[in-house]
XYZ file of C-alpha atoms in Angstrom:
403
model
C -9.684 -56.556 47.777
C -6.558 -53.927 47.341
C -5.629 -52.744 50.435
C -4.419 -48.844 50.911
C -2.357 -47.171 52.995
C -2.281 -43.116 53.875
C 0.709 -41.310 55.257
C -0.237 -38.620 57.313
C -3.420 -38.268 58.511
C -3.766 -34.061 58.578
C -5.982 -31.892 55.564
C -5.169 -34.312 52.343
C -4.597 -37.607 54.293
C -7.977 -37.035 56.274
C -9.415 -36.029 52.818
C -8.238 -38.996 51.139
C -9.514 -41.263 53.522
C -13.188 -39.720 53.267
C -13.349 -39.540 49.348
C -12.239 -43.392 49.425
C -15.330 -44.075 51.691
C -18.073 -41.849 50.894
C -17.495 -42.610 46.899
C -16.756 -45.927 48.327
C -19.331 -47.250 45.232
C -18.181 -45.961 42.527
C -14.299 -46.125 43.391
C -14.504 -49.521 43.338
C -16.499 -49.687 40.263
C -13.937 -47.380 38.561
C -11.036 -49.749 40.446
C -12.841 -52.862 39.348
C -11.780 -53.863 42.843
C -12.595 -53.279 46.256
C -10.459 -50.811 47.704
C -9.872 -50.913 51.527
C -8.144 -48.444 54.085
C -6.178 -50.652 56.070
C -3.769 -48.771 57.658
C -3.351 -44.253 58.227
C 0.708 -43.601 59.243
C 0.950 -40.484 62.091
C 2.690 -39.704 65.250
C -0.563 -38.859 67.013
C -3.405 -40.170 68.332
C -7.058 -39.421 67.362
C -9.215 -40.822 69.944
C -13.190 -40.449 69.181
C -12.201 -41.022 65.357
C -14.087 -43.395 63.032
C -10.676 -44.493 61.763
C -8.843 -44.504 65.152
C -8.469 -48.355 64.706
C -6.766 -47.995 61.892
C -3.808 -45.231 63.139
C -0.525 -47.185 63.339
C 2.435 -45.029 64.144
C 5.491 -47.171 62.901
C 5.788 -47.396 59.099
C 7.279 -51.152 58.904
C 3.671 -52.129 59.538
C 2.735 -50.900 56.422
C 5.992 -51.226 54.704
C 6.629 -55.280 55.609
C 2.795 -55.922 54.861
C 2.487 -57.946 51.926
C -1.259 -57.466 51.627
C -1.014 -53.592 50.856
C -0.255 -53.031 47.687
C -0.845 -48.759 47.435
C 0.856 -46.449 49.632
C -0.559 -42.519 49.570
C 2.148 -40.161 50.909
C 0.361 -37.151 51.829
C 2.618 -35.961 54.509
C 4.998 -32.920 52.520
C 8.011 -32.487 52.839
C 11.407 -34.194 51.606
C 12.251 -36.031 54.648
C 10.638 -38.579 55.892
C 8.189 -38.419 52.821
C 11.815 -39.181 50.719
C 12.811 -42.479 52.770
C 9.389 -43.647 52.903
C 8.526 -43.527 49.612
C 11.316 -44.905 48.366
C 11.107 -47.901 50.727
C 7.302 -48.649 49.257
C 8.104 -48.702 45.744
C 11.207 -50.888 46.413
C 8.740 -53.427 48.259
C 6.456 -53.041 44.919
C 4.215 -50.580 46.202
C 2.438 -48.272 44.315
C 2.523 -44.742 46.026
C 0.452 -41.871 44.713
C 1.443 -38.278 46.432
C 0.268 -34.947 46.814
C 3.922 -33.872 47.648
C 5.185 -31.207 44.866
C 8.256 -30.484 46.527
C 9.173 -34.271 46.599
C 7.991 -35.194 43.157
C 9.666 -31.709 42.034
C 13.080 -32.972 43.560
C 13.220 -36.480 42.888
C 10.445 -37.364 40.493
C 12.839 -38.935 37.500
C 14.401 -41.033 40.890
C 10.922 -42.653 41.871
C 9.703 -42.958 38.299
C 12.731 -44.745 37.840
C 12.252 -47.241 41.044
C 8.725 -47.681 40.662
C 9.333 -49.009 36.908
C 11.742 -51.372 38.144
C 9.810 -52.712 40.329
C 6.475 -52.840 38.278
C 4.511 -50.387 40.829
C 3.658 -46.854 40.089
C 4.719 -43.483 40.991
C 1.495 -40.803 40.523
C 0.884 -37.819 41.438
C -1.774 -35.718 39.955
C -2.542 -33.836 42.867
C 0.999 -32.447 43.183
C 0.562 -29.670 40.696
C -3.016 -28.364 40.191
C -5.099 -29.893 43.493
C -8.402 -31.115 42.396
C -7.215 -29.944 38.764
C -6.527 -32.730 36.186
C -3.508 -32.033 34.540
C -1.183 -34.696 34.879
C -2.845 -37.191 33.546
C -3.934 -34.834 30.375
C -0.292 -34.999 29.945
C 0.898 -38.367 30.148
C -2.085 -39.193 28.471
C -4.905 -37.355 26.615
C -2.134 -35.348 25.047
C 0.329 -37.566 23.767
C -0.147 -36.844 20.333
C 0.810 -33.229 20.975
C 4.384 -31.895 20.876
C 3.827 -29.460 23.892
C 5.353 -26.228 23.145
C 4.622 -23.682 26.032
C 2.648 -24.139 29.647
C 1.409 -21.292 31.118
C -0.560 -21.486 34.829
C -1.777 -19.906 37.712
C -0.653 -22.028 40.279
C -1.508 -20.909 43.395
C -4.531 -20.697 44.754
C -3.025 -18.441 48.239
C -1.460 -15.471 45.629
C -4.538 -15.445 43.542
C -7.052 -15.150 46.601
C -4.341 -12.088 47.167
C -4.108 -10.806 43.951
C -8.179 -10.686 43.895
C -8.872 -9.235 46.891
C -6.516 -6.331 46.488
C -8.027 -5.645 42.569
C -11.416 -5.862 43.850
C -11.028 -3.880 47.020
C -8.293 -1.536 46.215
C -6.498 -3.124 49.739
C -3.188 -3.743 50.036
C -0.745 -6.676 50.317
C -0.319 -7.048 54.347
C -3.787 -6.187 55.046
C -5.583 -9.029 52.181
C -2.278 -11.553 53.532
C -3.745 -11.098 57.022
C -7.198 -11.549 55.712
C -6.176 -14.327 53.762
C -4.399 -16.260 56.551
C -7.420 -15.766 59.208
C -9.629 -17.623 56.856
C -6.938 -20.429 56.139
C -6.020 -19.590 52.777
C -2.510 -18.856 53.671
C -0.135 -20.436 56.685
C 1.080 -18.662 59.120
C 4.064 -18.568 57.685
C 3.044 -17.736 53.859
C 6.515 -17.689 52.255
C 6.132 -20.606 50.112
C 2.941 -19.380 48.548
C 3.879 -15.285 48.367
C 7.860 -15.840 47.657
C 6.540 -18.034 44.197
C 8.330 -21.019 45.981
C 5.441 -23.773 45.748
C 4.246 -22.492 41.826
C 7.713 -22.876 40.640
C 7.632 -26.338 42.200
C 4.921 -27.105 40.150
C 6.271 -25.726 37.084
C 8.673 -27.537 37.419
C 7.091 -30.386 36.994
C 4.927 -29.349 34.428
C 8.111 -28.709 32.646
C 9.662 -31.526 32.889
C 6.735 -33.805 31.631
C 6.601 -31.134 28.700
C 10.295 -31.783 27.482
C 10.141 -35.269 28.897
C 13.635 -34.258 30.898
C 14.340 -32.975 34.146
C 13.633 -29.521 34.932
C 15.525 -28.349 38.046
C 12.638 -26.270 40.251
C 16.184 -24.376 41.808
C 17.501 -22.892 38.974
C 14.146 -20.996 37.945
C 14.132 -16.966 37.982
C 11.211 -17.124 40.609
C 9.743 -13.953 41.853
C 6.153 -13.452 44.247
C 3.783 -11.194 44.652
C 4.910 -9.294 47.867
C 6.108 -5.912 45.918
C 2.940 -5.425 43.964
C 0.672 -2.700 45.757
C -2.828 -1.080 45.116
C -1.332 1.512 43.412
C -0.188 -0.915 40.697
C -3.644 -2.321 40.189
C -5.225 1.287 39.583
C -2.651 1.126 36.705
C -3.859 -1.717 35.230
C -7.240 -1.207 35.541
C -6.467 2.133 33.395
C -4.718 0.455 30.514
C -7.813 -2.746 30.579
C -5.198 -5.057 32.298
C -5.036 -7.223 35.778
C -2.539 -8.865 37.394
C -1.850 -12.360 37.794
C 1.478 -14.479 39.398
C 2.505 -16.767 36.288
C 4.702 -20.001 36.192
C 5.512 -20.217 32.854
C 7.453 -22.730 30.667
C 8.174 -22.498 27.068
C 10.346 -25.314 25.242
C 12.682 -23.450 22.518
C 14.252 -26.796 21.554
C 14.371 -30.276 22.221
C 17.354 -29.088 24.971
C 16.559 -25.651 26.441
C 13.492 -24.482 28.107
C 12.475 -20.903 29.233
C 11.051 -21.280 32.647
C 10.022 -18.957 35.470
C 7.263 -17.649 37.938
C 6.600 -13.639 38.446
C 3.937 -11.219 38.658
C 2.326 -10.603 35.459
C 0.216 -7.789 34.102
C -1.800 -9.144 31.194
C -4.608 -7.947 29.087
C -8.423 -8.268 30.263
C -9.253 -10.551 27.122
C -6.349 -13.173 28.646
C -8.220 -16.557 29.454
C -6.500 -16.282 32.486
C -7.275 -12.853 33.550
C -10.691 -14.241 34.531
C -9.698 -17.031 37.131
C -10.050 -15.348 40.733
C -10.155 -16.037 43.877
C -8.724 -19.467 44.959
C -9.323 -21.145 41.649
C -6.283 -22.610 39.618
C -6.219 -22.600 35.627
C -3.065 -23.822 33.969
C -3.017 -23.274 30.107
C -1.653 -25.673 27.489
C -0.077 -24.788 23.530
C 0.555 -28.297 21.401
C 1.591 -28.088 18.055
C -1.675 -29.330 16.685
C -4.534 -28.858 19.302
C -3.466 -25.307 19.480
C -4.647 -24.062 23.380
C -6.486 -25.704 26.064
C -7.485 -24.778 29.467
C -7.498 -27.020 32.741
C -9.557 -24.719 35.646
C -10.738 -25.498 38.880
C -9.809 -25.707 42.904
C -6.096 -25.921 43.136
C -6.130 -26.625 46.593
C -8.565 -27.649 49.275
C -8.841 -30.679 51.553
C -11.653 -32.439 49.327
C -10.216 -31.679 45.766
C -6.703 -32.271 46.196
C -8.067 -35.830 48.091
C -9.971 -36.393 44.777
C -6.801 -36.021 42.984
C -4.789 -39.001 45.379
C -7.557 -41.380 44.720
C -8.060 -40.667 41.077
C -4.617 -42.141 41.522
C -5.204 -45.228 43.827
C -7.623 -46.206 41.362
C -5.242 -46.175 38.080
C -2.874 -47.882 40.117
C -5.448 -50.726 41.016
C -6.413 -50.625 38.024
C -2.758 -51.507 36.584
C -1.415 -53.551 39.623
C 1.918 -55.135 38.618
C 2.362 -53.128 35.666
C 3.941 -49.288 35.408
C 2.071 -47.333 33.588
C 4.642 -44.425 31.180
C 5.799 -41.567 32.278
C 8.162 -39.530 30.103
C 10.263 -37.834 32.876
C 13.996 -39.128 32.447
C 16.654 -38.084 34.907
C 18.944 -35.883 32.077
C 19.019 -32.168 32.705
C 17.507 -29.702 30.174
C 19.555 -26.348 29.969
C 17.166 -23.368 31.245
C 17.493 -20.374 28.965
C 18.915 -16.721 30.338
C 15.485 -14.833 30.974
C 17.944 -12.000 31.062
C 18.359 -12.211 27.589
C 14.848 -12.644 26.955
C 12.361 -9.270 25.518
C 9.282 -8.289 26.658
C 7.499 -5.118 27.175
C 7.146 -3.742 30.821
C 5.199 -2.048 33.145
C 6.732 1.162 35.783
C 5.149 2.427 38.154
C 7.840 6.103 39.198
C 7.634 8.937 41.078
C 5.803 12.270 39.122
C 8.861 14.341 38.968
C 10.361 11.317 37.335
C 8.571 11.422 33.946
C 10.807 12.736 31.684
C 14.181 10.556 32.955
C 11.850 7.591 32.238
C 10.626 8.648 28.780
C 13.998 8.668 28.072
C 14.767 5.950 29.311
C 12.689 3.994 27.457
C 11.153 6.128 24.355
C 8.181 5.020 22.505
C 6.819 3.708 25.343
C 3.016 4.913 26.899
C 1.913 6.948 29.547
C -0.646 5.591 31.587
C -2.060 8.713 34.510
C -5.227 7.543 37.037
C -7.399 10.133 37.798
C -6.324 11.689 42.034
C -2.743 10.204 41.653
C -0.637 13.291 41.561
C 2.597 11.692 43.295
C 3.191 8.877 40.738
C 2.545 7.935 37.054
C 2.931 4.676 35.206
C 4.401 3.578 31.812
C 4.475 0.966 29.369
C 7.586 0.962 27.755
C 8.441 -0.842 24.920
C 9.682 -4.463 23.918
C 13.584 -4.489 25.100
C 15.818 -7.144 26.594
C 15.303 -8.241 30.304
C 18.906 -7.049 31.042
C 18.588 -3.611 29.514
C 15.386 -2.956 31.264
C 16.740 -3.898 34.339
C 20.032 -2.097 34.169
C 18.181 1.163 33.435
C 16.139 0.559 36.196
C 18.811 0.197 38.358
C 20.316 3.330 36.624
C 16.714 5.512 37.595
C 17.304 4.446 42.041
C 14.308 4.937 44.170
C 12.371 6.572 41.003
C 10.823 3.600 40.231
C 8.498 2.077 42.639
C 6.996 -0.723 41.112
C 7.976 -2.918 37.768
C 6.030 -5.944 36.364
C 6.604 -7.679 33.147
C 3.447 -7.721 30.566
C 2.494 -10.670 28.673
């Protein structure tokens, strides 16, 4: 029998301890072992709960028991989560996590601890939910040299992003929508600011170049300026709109990394994953692309994710199984200096100044919109097109990057 452990017993940790008993069969097939909840970590109480026996509210239970061998920190955070964590894998216990903002912070730190003391540090359900992706990774692709990573990696934004293409509704009335149906907190400024998806491509990009990625130095930008208006636009020129993290490796050393609003073509694969679904999509020098889709969030899937985890760590008790995430720092390239073509949205007395300003570009008009136009202009440099921008004031309304 390998005994388990859950910190936190809200959404995930309640999820985790379901998926561990319902699939109770064929976990333990898959674990060739029989896997046991012994103990669920939380400050409250939950009387009337099938599991109530099991609640334990001091984590030296868990920590000084010998007999529990995999920890799953499902609690968030960097806290707590941190100091726990760390204690577990210094006792030799595995801990799998669904914590991006931990594993985005101190991954190369844990992957470190948990190697030297033959445990394991997982955590597929950090990045995509129910999505595998980390594993592919570490694993499936191995013989790939991974040259770019491109996701949507939020299910909250692109619920938002959906809504107000389909219905032609704004931001603050689909966020408010969004939020009475649970898709986005109360307070939704992780998910809207682009805070958790650069988390995650962080990660992502640091298991790409096999070297840290620091999540705080990305160019991160959300979804909160994009409007109605700016979907009519796209809709006109065959294009949608989709918030991107996106990684590409230019060398060994340097990485291009960030997370913004993108409008991108109809034919995109991505252009066609709505609602709350996640896709993130994968270049390798010899495979060429691959997609990874599904629920990116979600009690059940992101659950599935943790114990997809307990199980390779029963599976490899007392033995750490390779992760190429080292502590060294890769440089993060200037996305100022970068070109791409973008999208304006300006004001209809505007037109010429911003033909000018950016000539050879196209006009894009919607039928009933007399007060504004939009424009594609052509490929420049980041810092050109935003110093002209910045040149043209209150003109332009909107700006999004194409890809």
């Amino acid at each position: 029998m390998i005994n388990v452990a859950v910190l936190g017993y809200g959404t995930v940790g309640s999820g985790v301890v379901e998926v561990i008993e319902q699939n109770k069969a064929i976990v333990n097939k898959k674990s060739a072992a029989e896997l046991n909840v012994k103990y669920i970590l939380d400050l409250r109480e939950f009387p009337g709960d099938p599991y109530e026996d099991k609640i334990v509210h001091d984590v030296n239970v868990i920590l000084e028991d010998e007999e529990v061998s995999i920890v799953c920190e499902v609690m968030g955070g960097v806290g707590a989560a941190y100091q726990f964590t760390k204690q577990a894998l210094e006792k030799g216990k595995s801990v799998c996590t669904s914590n991006k903002e931990l594993v985005a912070k101190h991954g190369p730190e844990l992957l470190e601890l948990a190697k030297a003391n033959n445990c394991n540090y997982l955590f597929e359900a950090s990045v995509g939910g129910g999505i595998p992706i980390i594993r592919p990774l570490n694993a499936s692709l191995t013989a790939e040299k991974i040259e770019a990573i491109t996701g949507i990696l939020n299910g909250t934004t692109n619920y938002i992003l959906s809504k107000m293409e389909k219905e032609g509704a704004d931001f603050a009335e689909v966020l408010k929508e969004a939020q009475d149906k649970g898709y986005a907190e109360r307070n939704p400024e992780a998910d809207v600011e682009g805070h958790d998806a650069c988390r995650k491509i962080a990660i992502l990009s640091s298991l790409m170049m096999g070297k840290n990625v620091d999540s705080e130095k990305i160019v991160t930008e959300g979804i909160t300026k994009v409007t109605a208006a700016d979907f009519m636009y796209a809709k006109a020129a065959g294009c949608t709109i989709k918030l991107f993290g996106m990684s590409k490796a230019l060398s060994d050393d340097e990485v291009l990394a960030m997370v913004a609003p993108f409008m991108i073509s109809k034919e995109h694969p991505l252009a066609m994953v709505n609602d709350v679904f996640n896709a993130v999509f994968v270049t390798g020098n010899m495979l060429g692309d691959s997609m990874y889709y599904g629920r990116g969030a979600g009690k059940l899937p992101t659950a599935s994710a943790v114990v997809s985890d307990v199980v390779d760590c029963a599976r490899h008790q007392g033995k750490s199984i390779l992760c190429f995430w080292d502590k060294e720092e890769v440089k993060l390239a200037d996305v100022a200096e970068t070109e791409k073509a973008f999208y304006v949205r300006a004001t209809a007395d505007a037109k010429a100044e911003i033909e000018a300003a950016f000539p050879g570009g196209k006009v894009l008009t919607v039928e009933d919109r007399s007060k504004d136009f939009g424009y594609f202009t052509p490929v420049m440099k980041e810092k050109d097109f935003a110093a002209k921008c910045e040149k043209l004031g209150d003109k332009v309304l909107s700006k999004i990057r194409l890809a």
